[in-house]
Every structure is written in C-alpha cells, then in structure tokens.
Coordinates of C-alpha atoms (C1' of nucleotides) in Angstrom, one line a residue:
Chain A
M1 CA 0.0 -0.1 0.1
R2 CA 1.3 3.5 -0.9
L3 CA 1.0 5.8 2.0
S4 CA 0.1 8.6 -0.5
Q5 CA -3.1 6.7 -1.1
Y6 CA -3.8 5.4 2.4
F7 CA -6.1 6.5 5.0
I8 CA -3.8 6.5 8.3
P9 CA -4.2 9.8 10.0
T10 CA -1.3 9.9 12.4
I11 CA -1.1 12.5 15.1
K12 CA 2.1 14.1 16.4
E13 CA 0.7 15.2 19.9
N14 CA -0.7 13.2 22.4
P15 CA -4.4 13.2 22.7
S16 CA -5.3 14.4 26.1
E17 CA -8.1 11.8 26.6
A18 CA -5.7 8.8 26.3
Q19 CA -4.2 7.8 29.6
I20 CA -2.5 4.5 28.9
V21 CA 0.1 3.8 26.2
S22 CA -2.2 1.5 24.1
H23 CA -4.9 4.0 23.8
R24 CA -2.6 6.7 23.2
L25 CA -0.5 5.0 20.4
M26 CA -3.6 3.6 18.6
L27 CA -5.1 7.0 18.3
R28 CA -1.6 8.6 17.3
A29 CA -0.8 5.7 14.9
G30 CA -4.1 6.3 13.1
M31 CA -5.7 2.9 14.2
I32 CA -8.9 4.0 15.7
R33 CA -10.9 7.0 16.3
Q34 CA -13.6 7.4 19.1
S35 CA -17.0 7.6 18.1
S36 CA -18.7 7.9 21.4
A37 CA -17.6 6.6 25.0
G38 CA -16.3 3.3 24.5
I39 CA -17.1 3.0 21.0
Y40 CA -14.5 3.2 18.2
I41 CA -14.1 3.4 14.5
W42 CA -11.5 1.0 13.4
L43 CA -9.3 2.7 10.7
P44 CA -7.5 0.6 8.0
T45 CA -4.3 -0.3 10.0
G46 CA -6.4 -1.2 13.2
L47 CA -8.7 -3.2 11.3
R48 CA -5.9 -5.1 9.7
V49 CA -4.4 -6.0 13.0
L50 CA -7.8 -6.9 14.4
N51 CA -8.5 -9.3 11.5
K52 CA -5.1 -11.0 12.0
I53 CA -5.7 -11.6 15.7
A54 CA -9.0 -13.0 14.8
D55 CA -7.7 -15.3 12.1
I56 CA -5.2 -16.6 14.7
V57 CA -7.9 -17.3 17.1
R58 CA -10.0 -18.9 14.6
E59 CA -7.3 -21.3 13.3
E60 CA -6.7 -22.4 16.9
Q61 CA -10.5 -22.8 17.5
D62 CA -10.7 -24.9 14.4
R63 CA -7.7 -26.9 15.3
A64 CA -9.6 -27.8 18.5
G65 CA -12.5 -29.0 16.5
A66 CA -14.9 -26.0 17.1
N67 CA -17.4 -25.1 14.4
E68 CA -17.6 -21.5 13.5
L69 CA -20.9 -19.9 12.9
L70 CA -22.2 -16.2 13.4
M71 CA -24.9 -15.4 15.7
P72 CA -26.5 -11.7 15.5
T73 CA -25.7 -8.9 17.6
I74 CA -29.4 -8.2 18.3
Q75 CA -31.2 -10.7 20.4
P76 CA -34.9 -11.2 21.3
A77 CA -35.6 -10.5 25.1
E78 CA -37.6 -13.7 25.4
L79 CA -34.6 -15.9 25.5
W80 CA -33.1 -13.8 28.5
Q81 CA -36.3 -14.1 30.2
E82 CA -36.3 -17.7 29.9
S83 CA -32.8 -17.9 31.7
G84 CA -33.6 -15.3 34.2
R85 CA -30.9 -13.1 33.2
Y86 CA -33.0 -10.6 31.5
D87 CA -33.6 -9.0 35.0
A88 CA -30.2 -10.2 36.5
Y89 CA -28.1 -8.5 33.9
G90 CA -29.1 -5.0 35.0
K91 CA -28.2 -1.8 33.3
E92 CA -25.0 -3.3 31.5
M93 CA -27.3 -4.7 28.9
L94 CA -28.3 -2.4 26.2
R95 CA -31.9 -2.9 25.6
I96 CA -33.8 -2.0 22.5
T97 CA -37.4 -1.9 21.3
D98 CA -38.2 -2.4 17.8
R99 CA -41.2 -0.9 15.9
H100 CA -43.5 -3.7 16.9
D101 CA -42.8 -2.8 20.5
R102 CA -40.9 -6.1 20.8
E103 CA -38.1 -6.0 23.4
M104 CA -34.8 -6.8 21.9
L105 CA -31.3 -6.3 23.3
Y106 CA -27.8 -6.0 21.8
G107 CA -26.0 -9.1 22.9
P108 CA -23.4 -8.8 25.7
T109 CA -22.9 -12.5 25.4
N110 CA -24.5 -15.6 23.8
E111 CA -25.3 -18.3 26.0
E112 CA -29.0 -18.0 25.7
M113 CA -29.1 -17.8 21.9
I114 CA -26.7 -20.8 21.5
T115 CA -28.6 -22.9 24.0
D116 CA -31.7 -22.1 22.0
L117 CA -30.1 -23.1 18.8
F118 CA -28.8 -26.3 20.5
R119 CA -32.1 -27.4 21.8
N120 CA -33.8 -26.8 18.5
S121 CA -31.2 -28.8 16.5
I122 CA -29.6 -31.6 18.9
K123 CA -31.7 -34.3 20.4
T124 CA -29.2 -37.2 21.1
Y125 CA -25.9 -37.9 22.8
K126 CA -24.6 -39.1 19.6
N127 CA -24.1 -35.8 18.2
L128 CA -21.9 -34.9 21.2
P129 CA -19.3 -33.5 22.1
L130 CA -20.2 -30.3 20.1
S131 CA -18.3 -27.1 20.1
L132 CA -19.6 -24.0 18.6
Y133 CA -18.2 -20.4 18.4
H134 CA -18.5 -17.2 16.7
I135 CA -16.3 -13.9 16.4
Q136 CA -18.9 -11.2 16.8
W137 CA -19.5 -7.9 18.3
K138 CA -20.8 -7.5 21.8
F139 CA -22.1 -4.5 23.7
R140 CA -21.9 -4.1 27.3
D141 CA -23.0 -0.8 28.6
E142 CA -20.2 -0.2 31.1
V143 CA -20.5 2.5 33.6
R144 CA -17.1 3.9 32.9
P145 CA -15.5 2.7 29.7
R146 CA -11.8 3.4 29.6
F147 CA -8.3 2.6 28.2
G148 CA -9.7 3.0 24.7
I149 CA -10.6 -0.2 22.9
M150 CA -9.1 -2.3 26.1
R151 CA -12.3 -1.6 28.2
G152 CA -14.7 -0.3 25.7
R153 CA -18.6 -0.9 25.4
E154 CA -18.7 -2.4 22.1
F155 CA -15.8 -5.0 21.7
L156 CA -15.0 -8.0 19.4
M157 CA -15.2 -11.4 21.2
K158 CA -14.6 -14.7 20.4
D159 CA -17.1 -17.0 22.3
N160 CA -17.4 -20.6 22.3
Y161 CA -19.8 -22.9 23.8
S162 CA -19.2 -26.6 24.5
F163 CA -22.0 -29.1 24.9
D164 CA -21.4 -32.5 26.4
L165 CA -23.5 -35.5 27.9
D166 CA -21.8 -35.7 31.3
F167 CA -19.3 -34.0 33.5
E168 CA -16.3 -36.1 32.3
G169 CA -17.1 -35.0 28.7
A170 CA -17.5 -31.4 29.8
K171 CA -14.2 -31.5 31.5
A172 CA -12.6 -32.8 28.5
S173 CA -14.0 -30.0 26.3
Y174 CA -12.9 -27.5 28.8
N175 CA -9.4 -28.7 29.0
K176 CA -9.4 -28.7 25.0
M177 CA -10.2 -25.0 25.2
Y178 CA -7.7 -24.4 27.9
V179 CA -4.8 -25.7 25.5
A180 CA -6.2 -24.1 22.6
Y181 CA -6.1 -20.7 24.5
L182 CA -2.6 -21.3 25.7
R183 CA -1.7 -21.9 22.0
T184 CA -3.5 -19.0 20.7
F185 CA -1.7 -16.5 23.1
A186 CA 1.7 -18.2 22.6
R187 CA 1.3 -17.7 18.8
L188 CA 0.7 -14.0 19.4
G189 CA 3.9 -13.9 21.2
L190 CA 2.3 -13.3 24.5
V191 CA 3.0 -14.8 27.8
A192 CA -0.4 -15.8 29.2
I193 CA -0.9 -17.0 32.7
P194 CA -3.9 -19.1 33.3
V195 CA -5.4 -18.0 36.7
R196 CA -7.9 -19.9 38.6
A197 CA -10.9 -17.9 38.8
D198 CA -14.4 -17.5 40.4
A199 CA -17.0 -18.3 37.9
G200 CA -18.6 -15.1 38.6
A201 CA -22.0 -13.9 37.0
I202 CA -22.1 -16.7 34.6
G203 CA -21.9 -19.4 37.3
G204 CA -20.2 -22.8 37.5
D205 CA -17.2 -23.9 39.3
L206 CA -14.4 -24.7 36.9
S207 CA -13.0 -21.6 35.5
H208 CA -9.7 -19.9 34.4
E209 CA -8.8 -16.4 33.4
F210 CA -6.1 -16.0 31.0
Q211 CA -3.9 -12.9 32.0
I212 CA -1.3 -11.6 29.7
L213 CA 1.9 -10.0 31.3
A214 CA 2.3 -6.3 30.8
D215 CA 3.4 -3.7 33.2
T216 CA 0.4 -1.6 32.7
G217 CA -1.9 -4.5 33.4
E218 CA -4.9 -3.9 35.9
S219 CA -4.6 -6.9 38.1
T220 CA -1.7 -8.1 40.0
L221 CA -0.8 -11.8 39.9
Y222 CA 1.3 -14.1 41.9
Y223 CA 2.3 -17.3 40.0
D224 CA 4.6 -20.3 40.0
K225 CA 7.3 -19.2 37.7
G226 CA 7.8 -22.8 36.3
I227 CA 4.6 -22.1 34.0
E228 CA 6.7 -19.9 32.0
S229 CA 9.1 -22.7 31.1
F230 CA 6.4 -24.5 29.2
D231 CA 7.0 -24.1 25.5
L232 CA 3.3 -24.0 24.5
A233 CA 3.8 -22.6 21.1
S234 CA 5.7 -26.0 20.1
L235 CA 3.1 -28.2 21.3
T236 CA 1.1 -29.7 18.5
G237 CA -1.6 -32.4 18.1
D238 CA -3.6 -33.7 21.1
I239 CA -2.2 -32.8 24.5
D240 CA -2.5 -35.7 26.9
D241 CA -4.5 -35.3 30.3
E242 CA -1.4 -35.7 32.2
T243 CA 0.3 -32.6 30.6
V244 CA -2.9 -30.6 31.1
A245 CA -3.1 -31.6 34.7
K246 CA 0.5 -30.5 35.2
L247 CA -0.2 -27.2 33.6
Q248 CA -3.3 -26.7 35.7
S249 CA -1.5 -27.5 38.8
Y250 CA 0.9 -24.6 38.7
Y251 CA -0.2 -22.0 41.1
A252 CA -1.4 -18.8 39.7
M253 CA -3.8 -16.2 41.6
E254 CA -4.8 -12.7 41.5
E255 CA -3.7 -10.5 44.4
E256 CA -7.0 -10.6 46.1
K257 CA -7.2 -14.3 46.3
H258 CA -3.5 -14.8 47.0
D259 CA -2.6 -15.9 50.6
A260 CA 1.1 -15.5 51.2
D261 CA 0.9 -17.5 54.3
N262 CA -0.8 -20.4 52.8
C263 CA 0.9 -20.4 49.3
P264 CA 1.9 -23.8 48.1
V265 CA 4.8 -22.3 46.3
P266 CA 7.9 -21.3 48.1
V267 CA 8.8 -17.6 47.8
E268 CA 11.8 -18.1 45.6
G269 CA 9.5 -20.1 43.1
L270 CA 6.9 -17.3 43.1
K271 CA 6.7 -14.5 40.7
T272 CA 4.5 -11.5 40.8
A273 CA 3.5 -9.3 37.8
K274 CA 0.8 -7.2 36.4
G275 CA -1.8 -8.8 34.1
I276 CA -4.4 -8.0 31.4
E277 CA -7.3 -10.4 31.2
V278 CA -7.7 -11.4 27.8
G279 CA -9.5 -14.6 28.0
H280 CA -11.9 -16.6 30.4
I281 CA -13.3 -20.0 30.2
F282 CA -16.0 -21.4 32.4
Y283 CA -17.6 -24.8 32.9
F284 CA -21.1 -24.0 34.1
G285 CA -22.7 -27.5 33.9
T286 CA -26.6 -27.3 33.4
K287 CA -27.3 -23.7 34.3
Y288 CA -28.8 -22.7 30.9
S289 CA -29.7 -26.3 29.6
E290 CA -32.0 -26.8 32.6
S291 CA -33.7 -23.6 32.8
M292 CA -34.1 -23.4 28.8
G293 CA -34.8 -27.1 28.5
A294 CA -31.8 -28.1 26.3
K295 CA -31.8 -32.0 26.7
V296 CA -30.3 -34.9 25.0
A297 CA -31.2 -38.6 25.2
G298 CA -28.4 -40.6 26.8
P299 CA -27.4 -44.1 25.8
D300 CA -30.1 -45.3 28.1
G301 CA -32.7 -43.5 26.3
K302 CA -33.3 -41.0 29.3
E303 CA -33.3 -37.3 28.6
V304 CA -30.7 -35.2 30.4
P305 CA -29.9 -31.5 30.5
V306 CA -26.7 -31.0 28.4
E307 CA -23.4 -30.1 30.1
M308 CA -22.1 -26.7 29.0
G309 CA -19.0 -24.4 29.2
S310 CA -18.4 -21.1 27.6
Y311 CA -15.1 -19.7 26.5
G312 CA -14.3 -16.0 25.6
I313 CA -11.4 -14.2 24.1
G314 CA -11.3 -10.5 23.9
V315 CA -10.2 -10.1 20.3
S316 CA -10.3 -6.3 20.2
R317 CA -9.0 -6.0 23.7
L318 CA -6.0 -8.1 22.6
V319 CA -5.0 -5.5 20.1
G320 CA -4.4 -3.1 23.1
A321 CA -2.8 -5.7 25.1
L322 CA -0.4 -6.5 22.3
I323 CA 0.5 -2.9 22.2
E324 CA 0.8 -2.7 26.1
A325 CA 3.3 -5.5 25.7
N326 CA 5.2 -4.3 22.5
H327 CA 6.0 -0.5 22.3
D328 CA 8.8 1.9 23.2
D329 CA 8.9 5.6 23.3
N330 CA 8.9 6.1 19.6
G331 CA 5.6 3.9 19.1
I332 CA 4.4 0.6 18.5
I333 CA 6.4 -2.6 17.8
W334 CA 4.3 -5.3 16.3
P335 CA 5.1 -8.8 16.3
E336 CA 5.3 -10.1 12.8
V337 CA 2.3 -12.2 13.1
V338 CA -0.2 -9.5 13.8
A339 CA 1.7 -6.5 12.1
P340 CA -0.6 -4.5 9.8
Y341 CA 2.2 -5.0 7.2
K342 CA 5.4 -6.8 7.6
V343 CA 7.7 -4.0 6.3
G344 CA 7.8 -0.3 5.8
L345 CA 9.5 1.1 2.6
I346 CA 10.8 4.6 3.2
N347 CA 11.6 6.9 0.3
L348 CA 13.7 9.6 1.7
R349 CA 13.6 12.0 -1.3
A350 CA 10.5 11.4 -3.3
K351 CA 11.5 14.3 -5.6
D352 CA 14.7 12.7 -6.8
E353 CA 13.8 10.8 -9.9
N354 CA 16.4 8.0 -9.3
C355 CA 15.4 7.6 -5.7
T356 CA 11.7 7.2 -6.5
A357 CA 12.5 5.0 -9.5
A358 CA 14.4 2.6 -7.2
C359 CA 11.7 2.7 -4.5
D360 CA 8.9 2.1 -7.1
A361 CA 10.8 -0.9 -8.5
L362 CA 11.6 -2.4 -5.1
Y363 CA 7.9 -1.8 -4.1
N364 CA 6.7 -3.9 -7.0
K365 CA 9.2 -6.6 -6.3
L366 CA 8.1 -6.8 -2.7
L367 CA 4.3 -6.9 -3.9
S368 CA 4.9 -9.7 -6.4
A369 CA 6.7 -11.6 -3.6
D370 CA 3.7 -11.4 -1.5
I371 CA 5.6 -9.4 1.1
E372 CA 3.1 -7.1 2.8
V373 CA 4.6 -3.6 2.5
L374 CA 3.6 -0.1 3.3
Y375 CA 5.3 2.4 0.9
D376 CA 6.0 5.8 2.2
D377 CA 5.9 7.6 -1.0
R378 CA 5.0 10.9 0.0
D379 CA 6.8 14.2 -0.5
A380 CA 7.7 14.7 3.1
G381 CA 10.8 15.3 5.2
A382 CA 13.0 12.5 6.2
G383 CA 12.3 13.1 9.9
A384 CA 8.5 13.1 9.5
K385 CA 8.7 9.6 7.7
F386 CA 11.1 8.2 10.3
A387 CA 8.9 9.2 13.0
D388 CA 5.6 8.0 11.4
M389 CA 7.1 4.6 10.5
D390 CA 8.4 4.2 14.0
L391 CA 5.1 5.2 15.4
I392 CA 3.2 2.7 13.1
G393 CA 5.5 0.1 14.3
L394 CA 6.1 -2.3 11.4
P395 CA 8.6 -4.9 12.3
W396 CA 11.0 -4.0 9.5
Q397 CA 11.8 -0.8 7.6
I398 CA 13.6 -0.4 4.4
I399 CA 15.2 3.1 4.0
V400 CA 16.1 4.2 0.6
G401 CA 17.9 7.4 0.0
P402 CA 20.2 9.0 -2.7
K403 CA 23.3 8.2 -0.8
G404 CA 22.5 4.4 -0.8
I405 CA 21.4 4.5 -4.4
E406 CA 24.7 5.6 -5.5
K407 CA 26.5 2.8 -3.5
G408 CA 23.8 0.4 -4.7
I409 CA 22.8 -0.4 -1.1
L410 CA 19.6 -0.2 1.0
E411 CA 19.2 0.3 4.7
F412 CA 17.4 -2.5 6.6
K413 CA 16.1 -1.6 10.1
N414 CA 14.8 -3.9 12.8
R415 CA 12.1 -1.8 14.5
R416 CA 12.5 -3.7 17.9
S417 CA 16.2 -3.7 18.3
G418 CA 16.8 -0.5 16.2
E419 CA 19.6 -2.4 14.6
R420 CA 20.2 -1.1 10.9
V421 CA 22.2 -3.1 8.4
E422 CA 23.3 -2.1 4.8
L423 CA 22.0 -4.7 2.1
T424 CA 21.8 -5.1 -1.6
E425 CA 18.4 -5.3 -3.0
N426 CA 18.8 -9.2 -3.6
E427 CA 20.2 -9.7 0.0
L428 CA 17.1 -7.8 1.2
L429 CA 14.5 -10.0 -0.9
V430 CA 16.2 -13.0 0.2
K431 CA 16.0 -11.9 3.9
L432 CA 12.3 -10.9 3.7
G433 CA 11.4 -14.1 1.7
Chain B
rC1 C1' -23.3 4.6 40.6
rG2 C1' -20.4 8.0 44.3
rG3 C1' -16.5 11.8 43.8
rG4 C1' -13.9 15.3 40.7
rG5 C1' -12.7 18.0 35.8
rA6 C1' -13.7 19.6 30.8
rG7 C1' -16.4 21.3 26.3
rU8 C1' -13.4 27.8 22.3
rG9 C1' -11.0 26.0 13.8
rG10 C1' -8.5 18.8 12.7
rC11 C1' -5.1 18.2 17.4
rG12 C1' -3.3 20.7 21.9
rC13 C1' -4.5 25.1 24.6
rA14 C1' -5.1 30.7 26.1
rG15 C1' -9.1 34.2 26.8
rC16 C1' -13.8 33.8 31.3
rC17 C1' -12.5 36.0 37.5
rU18 C1' -13.1 42.1 35.9
rG19 C1' -18.9 41.4 29.6
rG20 C1' -17.1 45.6 24.6
rU21 C1' -15.4 43.1 16.7
rA22 C1' -12.1 35.4 18.9
rG23 C1' -6.3 34.4 19.8
rC24 C1' -1.7 31.1 20.0
rG25 C1' 1.2 26.5 18.8
rC26 C1' 0.8 22.2 15.6
rA27 C1' -1.7 20.4 11.3
rC28 C1' -3.8 22.3 6.5
rC29 C1' -3.4 25.4 1.4
rU30 C1' 0.1 28.6 -1.8
rG31 C1' 5.1 30.0 -2.9
rU32 C1' 10.3 30.0 -1.9
rU33 C1' 13.6 27.2 0.9
rU34 C1' 15.5 22.6 3.2
rU35 C1' 16.7 17.3 2.5
rG36 C1' 19.1 10.9 6.8
rG37 C1' 15.3 12.0 12.7
rG38 C1' 8.9 16.0 12.9
rU39 C1' 13.8 22.6 8.1
rA40 C1' 13.0 27.8 7.6
rC41 C1' 10.5 32.3 5.8
rA42 C1' 6.2 34.8 3.7
rG43 C1' 1.4 34.6 2.3
rG44 C1' -3.5 32.1 3.1
rG45 C1' -8.3 29.4 4.4
rG46 C1' -11.0 27.5 8.4
rG47 C1' -14.4 28.6 14.6
rU48 C1' -23.0 30.2 15.0
rC49 C1' -17.1 29.5 21.7
rG50 C1' -21.5 21.9 23.2
rC51 C1' -26.7 23.0 23.2
rA52 C1' -31.3 25.8 25.1
rG53 C1' -33.3 29.6 27.8
rG54 C1' -32.3 34.0 30.8
rU55 C1' -29.8 39.0 32.4
rU56 C1' -27.7 43.1 29.4
rC57 C1' -27.2 48.5 24.8
rA58 C1' -23.7 44.3 24.3
rA59 C1' -22.3 37.4 26.5
rA60 C1' -17.0 32.6 24.9
rU61 C1' -17.2 35.6 29.4
rC62 C1' -22.6 36.6 34.2
rC63 C1' -27.1 33.1 35.8
rU64 C1' -30.4 28.7 35.0
rG65 C1' -31.1 24.2 32.7
rU66 C1' -29.5 20.2 29.6
rC67 C1' -26.3 17.2 26.8
rU68 C1' -21.6 15.0 25.9
rC69 C1' -16.6 13.7 27.0
rC70 C1' -12.5 12.7 30.6
rC71 C1' -10.3 11.4 35.3
rC72 C1' -10.3 8.7 40.6
rG73 C1' -13.1 4.7 42.9
rA74 C1' -16.7 0.0 43.0
rC75 C1' -17.9 -3.8 38.3
rC76 C1' -16.3 -6.4 33.4
rA77 C1' -13.6 -10.1 27.4

RNA sequence: CGGGGAGUGGCGCAGCCUGGUAGCGCACCUGUUUUGGGUACAGGGGGUCGCAGGUUCAAAUCCUGUCUCCCCGACCA
C-alpha cells in the first residue's frame, strides 16, 4: 500500500483523553478513532491487526475441533427472560425496542441464543461432544468505559460454547479449550498465565482467566514461575490429560485471592507481575440447559440436560494488550504475526527521480513476492517519515535515499532492536522472503 | 453509581475572575527554501466559543437548565 493513497491519520501530539500507552498509540498511529464513549471506529491499520488476531484465534479454535458460525448482535428478550438473566443482567445490557414494541437487546454474550439453537437442533448424545463458536461484536453498557478499546462498551469477542453429555465430557471439552487458549496466546507472542478464577456472574465451578503479562496491567498476579518454562507454542496435536493436569497444577492467583501464608509455592519459586485479562473460560454445567430445556437422550434413552461451558477471548482487547506488551518511546512494535504490514519502505527523497524509481521498483518486487509492504512515497521530510514509521511500528523498515542508491545499497532496520544493516536489494529480498 | 474535571478551527490550549469586533502553537493550502530523525521564511483558508433559555445596549465571558466527554473509585472479554 502506498502511504500517499492510504487513510492513516497519524497524530504528532498526544491526545489529552488517552491515559494508557496502547490507547495513546492507537490514536496517534491512526488505528482507531473514538465515536462515542467506549465505541470506536476501526481505521485501516487497526482493522488489519484486528483481523489478523481474529484469524489466529479462529485457526486455533478450528484446530481444537470447534465449529464457526455467526450469531446476530441483536437478540430477542424472550430468551433472556427464559434463563432469568433479563432482569439479572441489569443496566449493562443495552435494551432496544423495535417498531412492533418487541423487546430486543444488543447481545453482551450468547449463552441463551446458543442454548436455544442447540435445543432446537440436537436431541441425542450421539451428536456430542459439540463445540460452537463465533467471533462477533458484543455490547456491554459499562458505567465507565476507559483505556480505549481495552475497556470499551462495544468489543469484538470470540465466544465458544461446548456441549457434552456428562461432566467427564464437559471437563475434556474445557481442557481442550484451555490448551487452545494457551496456544493462541503463545502464537501471538504473549505470555499468558492461566489464573484460577471464580465463575462469577455466569456461574459454575471450573474457571480460568488468561492474563497476559504487561506492566500496565490492571490486576496483580502471583504465580509459580515454572509455568513460564512450558513451551506451548511448540505443542502440536492432542495434549494428553497428564500434561494438562500438570499445567493446571501450577499455582496462579490474583492478588485479592493470594494468601502469602498458605501459598503452596515457596517464595523463591513465586513471581509477581501485572496482568491484563484477555480470556476467560468457564464450565457451568446445566445452568442454561436446565432453565431453557436443552436436553439430549443418553445411551439409556433417558433425557438429561446437556453439560455446557463457555469460553471467551477479547479479540479487540488483544489489540491493546499486544501494544501494552510491545512498544517503546517512539511507538508500537508489532510482532510479525499481527503486524498490519510486514515491512515499511521509506523513500527519503520523493522528488529525486532516481530514488523514486528505485523505490517504485523495489515496491513492485515486494508486492509480487507477496510481502506485505507499506510504502511511504509521500513528498515529506525524512524526519517526519522516520517518526511516522516508528510510530506505526511495522517490524521491518527499508530506508532508501540518494546516498545509498549511489552505493547500490539499502538500509534495513529492525524496529524492535533499532539495528540497521546495509544490504543489496537481492540480499534484502532473500531476507524478507 | 459515588466523587472530581472539561467542552473555544482537525489536534493541543489561552481568553472567562473584571462582559465591549475570538487568539496562540501544531496541522492544512500557496510560494520559496530545506533534504538521513517532525527544516526555515512569507502569504492564506478554516471557529453560530457543546446546546437551550435568561440577564444586558452588548455574552465565549454572568445566571439557570441540559447534553457530551474525561479522570479517581466500586464492576467486566
């Protein structure tokens, strides 16, 4: 993409409303714009990152055997009246009345709808286990949205729902997601600590929160540092129960629930860090299947309410969380897997014909090699270009100026380390390929 | 929902106390200049001062109401 044709309104100064670094950088790098409190417009680069994260989440869900579908954002109130949550949910739920005076709501989550779908479609244990998910916008009318898209009212969430005949099955489904989550976050280059959690408003007794480590996190964690030594990214195929049990045996608690006196981990094995919650998984049994009559026939022919669990990942929140974990004073530093583009090409002298011809040619070569490139072809000062490119945070930068052209070399910069090397065009193409 | 703060060109702000023709920096447009870390100079465009009432000869400024946004705290992917 040529920057001269791109919509990426960067801002030099810090917007006064942005308090945390990810919010500030997302506004400054032209990724988002606020529409109203807790509701954002996703601009081209922001959207690209959001989609890349969603793709990784999707791949890992699919790998775990889940089925993707798409439920609507607007739901009928009746389903929620059936489960009893229409009253329980309170003001956080955005309620809407349509032209026929029918009560509707903008979904904050989808347990009711998926349970309704299930009960209308599945009647026998032979169709279990079943795992259904979608990646859809949610709305929770938070009293005080803040931190940009990290705590917005409208947010993109992957929510998965599992259906099993009995507790053993449900637990297996739960563990499958547990592993899928660790894999997902590992692929994003994040250290995610699974913290034992209360099941909270959704109810149930088996629950973990996934907290990624970042200095600006909202919660303080205490955990057994042994868990960090697990190389989750390299785990493939089915992970045996033993490994899962081992993983889940590692101690990890939020500050409020951490009891220093009775902690099973000795002080020297304990680490403390700030975390951002990016995922939450629950087993909640028959809470909804009972109230909504989602039953299946077992092998004995008797109908039983189906055992369920639900599993959320805050996809839009992950964009912010990734920035919290990957930035410096100059801007964002994207991990390659989610970077809006892999490389930025800077033409230092757009008015110089030779320089521009060389840049144009290189740009076309990169495009035909399927390398995602953002080409700064604007007629602007070098300083402005460097600053913008650092702010946007692509993992690699190619810097082309008249000096280098004369010598037949390009500069290749690593955004994270700041290291610059001089390469010929061929060497560069090999490196990026 | 409790406490605090703010709404003035795209962004950041001053002006308000003490009413009297709306200003600064950045950004933007034109020209010249500069060219490896946000160049410099000159000229230019853009604002019913959140909205609605009220007081006054006169309101960004004073009064009342209202909306929105932000921050701290309690709650959430």
